[in-house]
mmCIF file of N, CA, C and O in Angstrom:
data_model
loop_
_atom_site.group_PDB
_atom_site.id
_atom_site.type_symbol
_atom_site.label_atom_id
_atom_site.label_comp_id
_atom_site.label_asym_id
_atom_site.label_seq_id
_atom_site.Cartn_x
_atom_site.Cartn_y
_atom_site.Cartn_z
ATOM 1 N N PHE A 1 0.840 -1.168 0.000
ATOM 2 C CA PHE A 1 0.000 0.000 0.000
ATOM 3 C C PHE A 1 0.887 1.234 0.000
ATOM 4 O O PHE A 1 1.718 1.380 0.878
ATOM 5 N N PRO A 2 0.716 2.116 -0.958
ATOM 6 C CA PRO A 2 1.607 3.250 -1.090
ATOM 7 C C PRO A 2 1.581 4.209 0.085
ATOM 8 O O PRO A 2 2.543 4.906 0.320
ATOM 9 N N SER A 3 0.487 4.254 0.834
ATOM 10 C CA SER A 3 0.364 5.255 1.886
ATOM 11 C C SER A 3 1.101 4.897 3.177
ATOM 12 O O SER A 3 1.240 5.726 4.048
ATOM 13 N N HIS A 4 1.574 3.675 3.296
ATOM 14 C CA HIS A 4 2.337 3.318 4.489
ATOM 15 C C HIS A 4 3.311 2.192 4.172
ATOM 16 O O HIS A 4 3.163 1.488 3.184
ATOM 17 N N ASP A 5 4.291 2.068 5.035
ATOM 18 C CA ASP A 5 5.260 0.983 4.865
ATOM 19 C C ASP A 5 4.610 -0.336 5.268
ATOM 20 O O ASP A 5 3.921 -0.409 6.276
ATOM 21 N N SER A 6 4.843 -1.368 4.478
ATOM 22 C CA SER A 6 4.261 -2.677 4.792
ATOM 23 C C SER A 6 5.117 -3.371 5.841
ATOM 24 O O SER A 6 6.277 -3.653 5.596
ATOM 25 N N PRO A 7 4.537 -3.673 6.983
ATOM 26 C CA PRO A 7 5.289 -4.429 7.978
ATOM 27 C C PRO A 7 5.575 -5.844 7.473
ATOM 28 O O PRO A 7 4.883 -6.364 6.600
ATOM 29 N N GLU A 8 6.578 -6.420 8.019
ATOM 30 C CA GLU A 8 6.993 -7.761 7.603
ATOM 31 C C GLU A 8 5.867 -8.782 7.764
ATOM 32 O O GLU A 8 5.726 -9.674 6.936
ATOM 33 N N ASP A 9 5.043 -8.618 8.786
ATOM 34 C CA ASP A 9 3.959 -9.589 8.979
ATOM 35 C C ASP A 9 2.912 -9.498 7.872
ATOM 36 O O ASP A 9 2.326 -10.506 7.486
ATOM 37 N N GLU A 10 2.676 -8.308 7.315
ATOM 38 C CA GLU A 10 1.741 -8.179 6.199
ATOM 39 C C GLU A 10 2.295 -8.867 4.953
ATOM 40 O O GLU A 10 1.566 -9.542 4.224
ATOM 41 N N LEU A 11 3.582 -8.687 4.714
ATOM 42 C CA LEU A 11 4.210 -9.351 3.570
ATOM 43 C C LEU A 11 4.188 -10.866 3.748
ATOM 44 O O LEU A 11 3.967 -11.605 2.789
ATOM 45 N N GLN A 12 4.397 -11.318 4.970
ATOM 46 C CA GLN A 12 4.356 -12.747 5.265
ATOM 47 C C GLN A 12 2.958 -13.316 5.013
ATOM 48 O O GLN A 12 2.804 -14.400 4.457
ATOM 49 N N THR A 13 1.941 -12.568 5.405
ATOM 50 C CA THR A 13 0.567 -13.003 5.178
ATOM 51 C C THR A 13 0.283 -13.138 3.688
ATOM 52 O O THR A 13 -0.323 -14.124 3.249
ATOM 53 N N LEU A 14 0.728 -12.174 2.899
ATOM 54 C CA LEU A 14 0.540 -12.248 1.453
ATOM 55 C C LEU A 14 1.307 -13.420 0.850
ATOM 56 O O LEU A 14 0.806 -14.107 -0.043
ATOM 57 N N ALA A 15 2.516 -13.663 1.343
ATOM 58 C CA ALA A 15 3.312 -14.791 0.854
ATOM 59 C C ALA A 15 2.631 -16.119 1.179
ATOM 60 O O ALA A 15 2.609 -17.035 0.352
ATOM 61 N N GLU A 16 2.052 -16.227 2.366
ATOM 62 C CA GLU A 16 1.332 -17.442 2.749
ATOM 63 C C GLU A 16 0.081 -17.628 1.885
ATOM 64 O O GLU A 16 -0.231 -18.744 1.477
ATOM 65 N N TYR A 17 -0.613 -16.536 1.593
ATOM 66 C CA TYR A 17 -1.800 -16.622 0.746
ATOM 67 C C TYR A 17 -1.410 -17.037 -0.668
ATOM 68 O O TYR A 17 -2.111 -17.823 -1.305
ATOM 69 N N PHE A 18 -0.290 -16.523 -1.149
ATOM 70 C CA PHE A 18 0.213 -16.920 -2.460
ATOM 71 C C PHE A 18 0.488 -18.430 -2.485
ATOM 72 O O PHE A 18 0.079 -19.130 -3.416
ATOM 73 N N LYS A 19 1.118 -18.929 -1.434
ATOM 74 C CA LYS A 19 1.427 -20.361 -1.362
ATOM 75 C C LYS A 19 0.144 -21.191 -1.326
ATOM 76 O O LYS A 19 0.021 -22.191 -2.035
ATOM 77 N N LYS A 20 -0.836 -20.774 -0.517
ATOM 78 C CA LYS A 20 -2.107 -21.492 -0.448
ATOM 79 C C LYS A 20 -2.840 -21.454 -1.787
ATOM 80 O O LYS A 20 -3.461 -22.433 -2.190
ATOM 81 N N SER A 21 -2.748 -20.326 -2.469
ATOM 82 C CA SER A 21 -3.396 -20.206 -3.777
ATOM 83 C C SER A 21 -2.730 -21.108 -4.800
ATOM 84 O O SER A 21 -3.407 -21.685 -5.662
ATOM 85 N N THR A 22 -1.419 -21.255 -4.713
ATOM 86 C CA THR A 22 -0.707 -22.177 -5.594
ATOM 87 C C THR A 22 -1.169 -23.605 -5.341
ATOM 88 O O THR A 22 -1.399 -24.374 -6.281
ATOM 89 N N GLU A 23 -1.354 -23.953 -4.081
ATOM 90 C CA GLU A 23 -1.852 -25.288 -3.734
ATOM 91 C C GLU A 23 -3.285 -25.483 -4.235
ATOM 92 O O GLU A 23 -3.634 -26.563 -4.714
ATOM 93 N N MET A 24 -4.115 -24.422 -4.163
ATOM 94 C CA MET A 24 -5.482 -24.506 -4.689
ATOM 95 C C MET A 24 -5.442 -24.763 -6.189
ATOM 96 O O MET A 24 -6.250 -25.536 -6.709
ATOM 97 N N ALA A 25 -4.522 -24.114 -6.878
ATOM 98 C CA ALA A 25 -4.403 -24.293 -8.327
ATOM 99 C C ALA A 25 -3.990 -25.719 -8.678
ATOM 100 O O ALA A 25 -4.437 -26.267 -9.681
ATOM 101 N N GLU A 26 -3.165 -26.327 -7.843
ATOM 102 C CA GLU A 26 -2.762 -27.715 -8.071
ATOM 103 C C GLU A 26 -3.937 -28.667 -7.891
ATOM 104 O O GLU A 26 -4.065 -29.648 -8.622
ATOM 105 N N LYS A 27 -4.815 -28.358 -6.923
ATOM 106 C CA LYS A 27 -5.961 -29.221 -6.644
ATOM 107 C C LYS A 27 -7.087 -29.049 -7.660
ATOM 108 O O LYS A 27 -7.863 -29.977 -7.879
ATOM 109 N N ASP A 28 -7.189 -27.863 -8.247
ATOM 110 C CA ASP A 28 -8.279 -27.580 -9.203
ATOM 111 C C ASP A 28 -7.713 -26.864 -10.428
ATOM 112 O O ASP A 28 -7.877 -25.650 -10.585
ATOM 113 N N PRO A 29 -7.038 -27.611 -11.318
ATOM 114 C CA PRO A 29 -6.405 -26.995 -12.489
ATOM 115 C C PRO A 29 -7.387 -26.270 -13.411
ATOM 116 O O PRO A 29 -7.033 -25.258 -14.017
ATOM 117 N N ALA A 30 -8.623 -26.745 -13.505
ATOM 118 C CA ALA A 30 -9.603 -26.085 -14.370
ATOM 119 C C ALA A 30 -9.937 -24.690 -13.847
ATOM 120 O O ALA A 30 -10.031 -23.728 -14.623
ATOM 121 N N LYS A 31 -10.106 -24.566 -12.549
ATOM 122 C CA LYS A 31 -10.380 -23.263 -11.945
ATOM 123 C C LYS A 31 -9.184 -22.338 -12.128
ATOM 124 O O LYS A 31 -9.340 -21.157 -12.439
ATOM 125 N N ALA A 32 -7.982 -22.881 -11.953
ATOM 126 C CA ALA A 32 -6.769 -22.089 -12.123
ATOM 127 C C ALA A 32 -6.647 -21.586 -13.555
ATOM 128 O O ALA A 32 -6.327 -20.425 -13.800
ATOM 129 N N LYS A 33 -6.940 -22.464 -14.507
ATOM 130 C CA LYS A 33 -6.844 -22.076 -15.913
ATOM 131 C C LYS A 33 -7.857 -20.993 -16.242
ATOM 132 O O LYS A 33 -7.551 -20.030 -16.958
ATOM 133 N N ALA A 34 -9.078 -21.127 -15.716
ATOM 134 C CA ALA A 34 -10.130 -20.140 -15.992
ATOM 135 C C ALA A 34 -9.713 -18.745 -15.523
ATOM 136 O O ALA A 34 -9.908 -17.761 -16.244
ATOM 137 N N LEU A 35 -9.132 -18.648 -14.340
ATOM 138 C CA LEU A 35 -8.721 -17.341 -13.833
ATOM 139 C C LEU A 35 -7.440 -16.868 -14.519
ATOM 140 O O LEU A 35 -7.315 -15.705 -14.873
ATOM 141 N N ALA A 36 -6.505 -17.773 -14.723
ATOM 142 C CA ALA A 36 -5.209 -17.397 -15.301
ATOM 143 C C ALA A 36 -5.332 -16.936 -16.748
ATOM 144 O O ALA A 36 -4.505 -16.167 -17.226
ATOM 145 N N THR A 37 -6.364 -17.396 -17.437
ATOM 146 C CA THR A 37 -6.519 -17.014 -18.843
ATOM 147 C C THR A 37 -7.569 -15.926 -19.042
ATOM 148 O O THR A 37 -7.825 -15.526 -20.173
ATOM 149 N N ALA A 38 -8.177 -15.464 -17.966
ATOM 150 C CA ALA A 38 -9.174 -14.396 -18.072
ATOM 151 C C ALA A 38 -8.487 -13.084 -18.410
ATOM 152 O O ALA A 38 -7.321 -12.873 -18.088
ATOM 153 N N GLY A 39 -9.211 -12.241 -19.085
ATOM 154 C CA GLY A 39 -8.674 -10.916 -19.365
ATOM 155 C C GLY A 39 -8.606 -10.612 -20.839
ATOM 156 O O GLY A 39 -8.841 -11.466 -21.695
ATOM 157 N N GLU A 40 -8.253 -9.397 -21.102
ATOM 158 C CA GLU A 40 -8.247 -8.880 -22.463
ATOM 159 C C GLU A 40 -7.025 -9.319 -23.266
ATOM 160 O O GLU A 40 -7.090 -9.487 -24.476
ATOM 161 N N PHE A 41 -5.899 -9.483 -22.593
ATOM 162 C CA PHE A 41 -4.650 -9.768 -23.287
ATOM 163 C C PHE A 41 -4.271 -11.237 -23.148
ATOM 164 O O PHE A 41 -4.541 -11.863 -22.117
ATOM 165 N N PRO A 42 -3.636 -11.799 -24.146
ATOM 166 C CA PRO A 42 -3.227 -13.207 -24.054
ATOM 167 C C PRO A 42 -2.122 -13.395 -23.016
ATOM 168 O O PRO A 42 -1.318 -12.504 -22.776
ATOM 169 N N ARG A 43 -2.146 -14.552 -22.407
ATOM 170 C CA ARG A 43 -1.161 -14.902 -21.383
ATOM 171 C C ARG A 43 0.111 -15.388 -22.061
ATOM 172 O O ARG A 43 0.069 -16.004 -23.127
ATOM 173 N N ASN A 44 1.232 -15.120 -21.463
ATOM 174 C CA ASN A 44 2.505 -15.618 -21.957
ATOM 175 C C ASN A 44 2.489 -17.143 -21.836
ATOM 176 O O ASN A 44 2.334 -17.678 -20.738
ATOM 177 N N PRO A 45 2.643 -17.866 -22.931
ATOM 178 C CA PRO A 45 2.568 -19.333 -22.865
ATOM 179 C C PRO A 45 3.675 -19.965 -22.025
ATOM 180 O O PRO A 45 3.549 -21.102 -21.593
ATOM 181 N N LYS A 46 4.733 -19.238 -21.752
ATOM 182 C CA LYS A 46 5.833 -19.761 -20.932
ATOM 183 C C LYS A 46 5.565 -19.607 -19.437
ATOM 184 O O LYS A 46 6.268 -20.186 -18.621
ATOM 185 N N SER A 47 4.547 -18.817 -19.075
ATOM 186 C CA SER A 47 4.286 -18.575 -17.656
ATOM 187 C C SER A 47 3.642 -19.794 -17.000
ATOM 188 O O SER A 47 2.922 -20.557 -17.630
ATOM 189 N N ASP A 48 3.913 -19.951 -15.737
ATOM 190 C CA ASP A 48 3.375 -21.053 -14.949
ATOM 191 C C ASP A 48 1.931 -20.722 -14.563
ATOM 192 O O ASP A 48 1.681 -19.739 -13.853
ATOM 193 N N GLN A 49 0.991 -21.529 -15.018
ATOM 194 C CA GLN A 49 -0.430 -21.276 -14.783
ATOM 195 C C GLN A 49 -0.766 -21.216 -13.296
ATOM 196 O O GLN A 49 -1.563 -20.388 -12.870
ATOM 197 N N LYS A 50 -0.148 -22.074 -12.492
ATOM 198 C CA LYS A 50 -0.403 -22.066 -11.045
ATOM 199 C C LYS A 50 0.079 -20.753 -10.424
ATOM 200 O O LYS A 50 -0.576 -20.183 -9.555
ATOM 201 N N GLU A 51 1.230 -20.280 -10.875
ATOM 202 C CA GLU A 51 1.783 -19.049 -10.348
ATOM 203 C C GLU A 51 0.929 -17.845 -10.769
ATOM 204 O O GLU A 51 0.686 -16.945 -9.971
ATOM 205 N N VAL A 52 0.486 -17.834 -12.013
ATOM 206 C CA VAL A 52 -0.380 -16.751 -12.493
ATOM 207 C C VAL A 52 -1.670 -16.730 -11.674
ATOM 208 O O VAL A 52 -2.129 -15.674 -11.237
ATOM 209 N N PHE A 53 -2.262 -17.897 -11.451
ATOM 210 C CA PHE A 53 -3.477 -18.003 -10.646
ATOM 211 C C PHE A 53 -3.238 -17.429 -9.246
ATOM 212 O O PHE A 53 -4.021 -16.620 -8.746
ATOM 213 N N ALA A 54 -2.144 -17.838 -8.617
ATOM 214 C CA ALA A 54 -1.846 -17.388 -7.259
ATOM 215 C C ALA A 54 -1.612 -15.873 -7.219
ATOM 216 O O ALA A 54 -2.096 -15.192 -6.309
ATOM 217 N N LEU A 55 -0.904 -15.352 -8.197
ATOM 218 C CA LEU A 55 -0.682 -13.909 -8.250
ATOM 219 C C LEU A 55 -1.996 -13.153 -8.442
ATOM 220 O O LEU A 55 -2.218 -12.105 -7.822
ATOM 221 N N MET A 56 -2.869 -13.693 -9.287
ATOM 222 C CA MET A 56 -4.168 -13.057 -9.498
ATOM 223 C C MET A 56 -4.984 -13.044 -8.205
ATOM 224 O O MET A 56 -5.657 -12.060 -7.900
ATOM 225 N N LYS A 57 -4.941 -14.127 -7.441
ATOM 226 C CA LYS A 57 -5.664 -14.181 -6.167
ATOM 227 C C LYS A 57 -5.135 -13.116 -5.196
ATOM 228 O O LYS A 57 -5.911 -12.441 -4.527
ATOM 229 N N VAL A 58 -3.812 -12.966 -5.123
ATOM 230 C CA VAL A 58 -3.213 -11.961 -4.243
ATOM 231 C C VAL A 58 -3.605 -10.559 -4.711
ATOM 232 O O VAL A 58 -3.993 -9.708 -3.905
ATOM 233 N N ILE A 59 -3.526 -10.309 -6.017
ATOM 234 C CA ILE A 59 -3.880 -8.994 -6.559
ATOM 235 C C ILE A 59 -5.341 -8.672 -6.280
ATOM 236 O O ILE A 59 -5.669 -7.551 -5.862
ATOM 237 N N MET A 60 -6.232 -9.636 -6.487
ATOM 238 C CA MET A 60 -7.655 -9.394 -6.217
ATOM 239 C C MET A 60 -7.886 -9.080 -4.743
ATOM 240 O O MET A 60 -8.711 -8.220 -4.401
ATOM 241 N N THR A 61 -7.155 -9.740 -3.866
ATOM 242 C CA THR A 61 -7.268 -9.471 -2.431
ATOM 243 C C THR A 61 -6.836 -8.048 -2.114
ATOM 244 O O THR A 61 -7.503 -7.338 -1.357
ATOM 245 N N LEU A 62 -5.732 -7.615 -2.705
ATOM 246 C CA LEU A 62 -5.246 -6.255 -2.468
ATOM 247 C C LEU A 62 -6.223 -5.215 -3.011
ATOM 248 O O LEU A 62 -6.486 -4.202 -2.363
ATOM 249 N N TYR A 63 -6.765 -5.452 -4.197
ATOM 250 C CA TYR A 63 -7.756 -4.533 -4.754
ATOM 251 C C TYR A 63 -8.993 -4.458 -3.871
ATOM 252 O O TYR A 63 -9.538 -3.375 -3.626
ATOM 253 N N ASN A 64 -9.468 -5.595 -3.393
ATOM 254 C CA ASN A 64 -10.645 -5.599 -2.525
ATOM 255 C C ASN A 64 -10.373 -4.873 -1.216
ATOM 256 O O ASN A 64 -11.232 -4.153 -0.705
ATOM 257 N N LEU A 65 -9.178 -5.061 -0.655
ATOM 258 C CA LEU A 65 -8.816 -4.374 0.580
ATOM 259 C C LEU A 65 -8.765 -2.871 0.346
ATOM 260 O O LEU A 65 -9.286 -2.087 1.140
ATOM 261 N N ASP A 66 -8.156 -2.465 -0.768
ATOM 262 C CA ASP A 66 -8.070 -1.050 -1.094
ATOM 263 C C ASP A 66 -9.468 -0.446 -1.234
ATOM 264 O O ASP A 66 -9.758 0.628 -0.712
ATOM 265 N N GLU A 67 -10.356 -1.142 -1.912
ATOM 266 C CA GLU A 67 -11.724 -0.659 -2.102
ATOM 267 C C GLU A 67 -12.437 -0.535 -0.751
ATOM 268 O O GLU A 67 -13.170 0.424 -0.508
ATOM 269 N N THR A 68 -12.215 -1.492 0.129
ATOM 270 C CA THR A 68 -12.832 -1.454 1.446
ATOM 271 C C THR A 68 -12.325 -0.253 2.240
ATOM 272 O O THR A 68 -13.107 0.450 2.880
ATOM 273 N N ILE A 69 -11.036 0.000 2.189
ATOM 274 C CA ILE A 69 -10.453 1.112 2.930
ATOM 275 C C ILE A 69 -10.945 2.450 2.375
ATOM 276 O O ILE A 69 -11.304 3.361 3.134
ATOM 277 N N VAL A 70 -10.997 2.574 1.071
ATOM 278 C CA VAL A 70 -11.420 3.819 0.437
ATOM 279 C C VAL A 70 -12.875 4.121 0.736
ATOM 280 O O VAL A 70 -13.245 5.281 0.956
ATOM 281 N N ARG A 71 -13.717 3.095 0.770
ATOM 282 C CA ARG A 71 -15.155 3.311 0.993
ATOM 283 C C ARG A 71 -15.508 3.562 2.439
ATOM 284 O O ARG A 71 -16.601 4.003 2.739
ATOM 285 N N THR A 72 -14.603 3.273 3.361
ATOM 286 C CA THR A 72 -14.945 3.485 4.787
ATOM 287 C C THR A 72 -14.356 4.741 5.331
ATOM 288 O O THR A 72 -13.622 5.437 4.797
#
């Protein structure tokens, strides 16, 4: 978040969520593919689908948190 320094525990939480999301992608490859390939632009075919899925989950979480903070 640009408005404050991220404490190490916040970064750790995001890293843990990324890891859990990667595990979710391994358990449900169809769901991972659906999210990883969503969007206007084509995905790099060399990218790891599980990693893209996990990054998208983290990004969506950050966007939702930002929206929650802005609206309150």
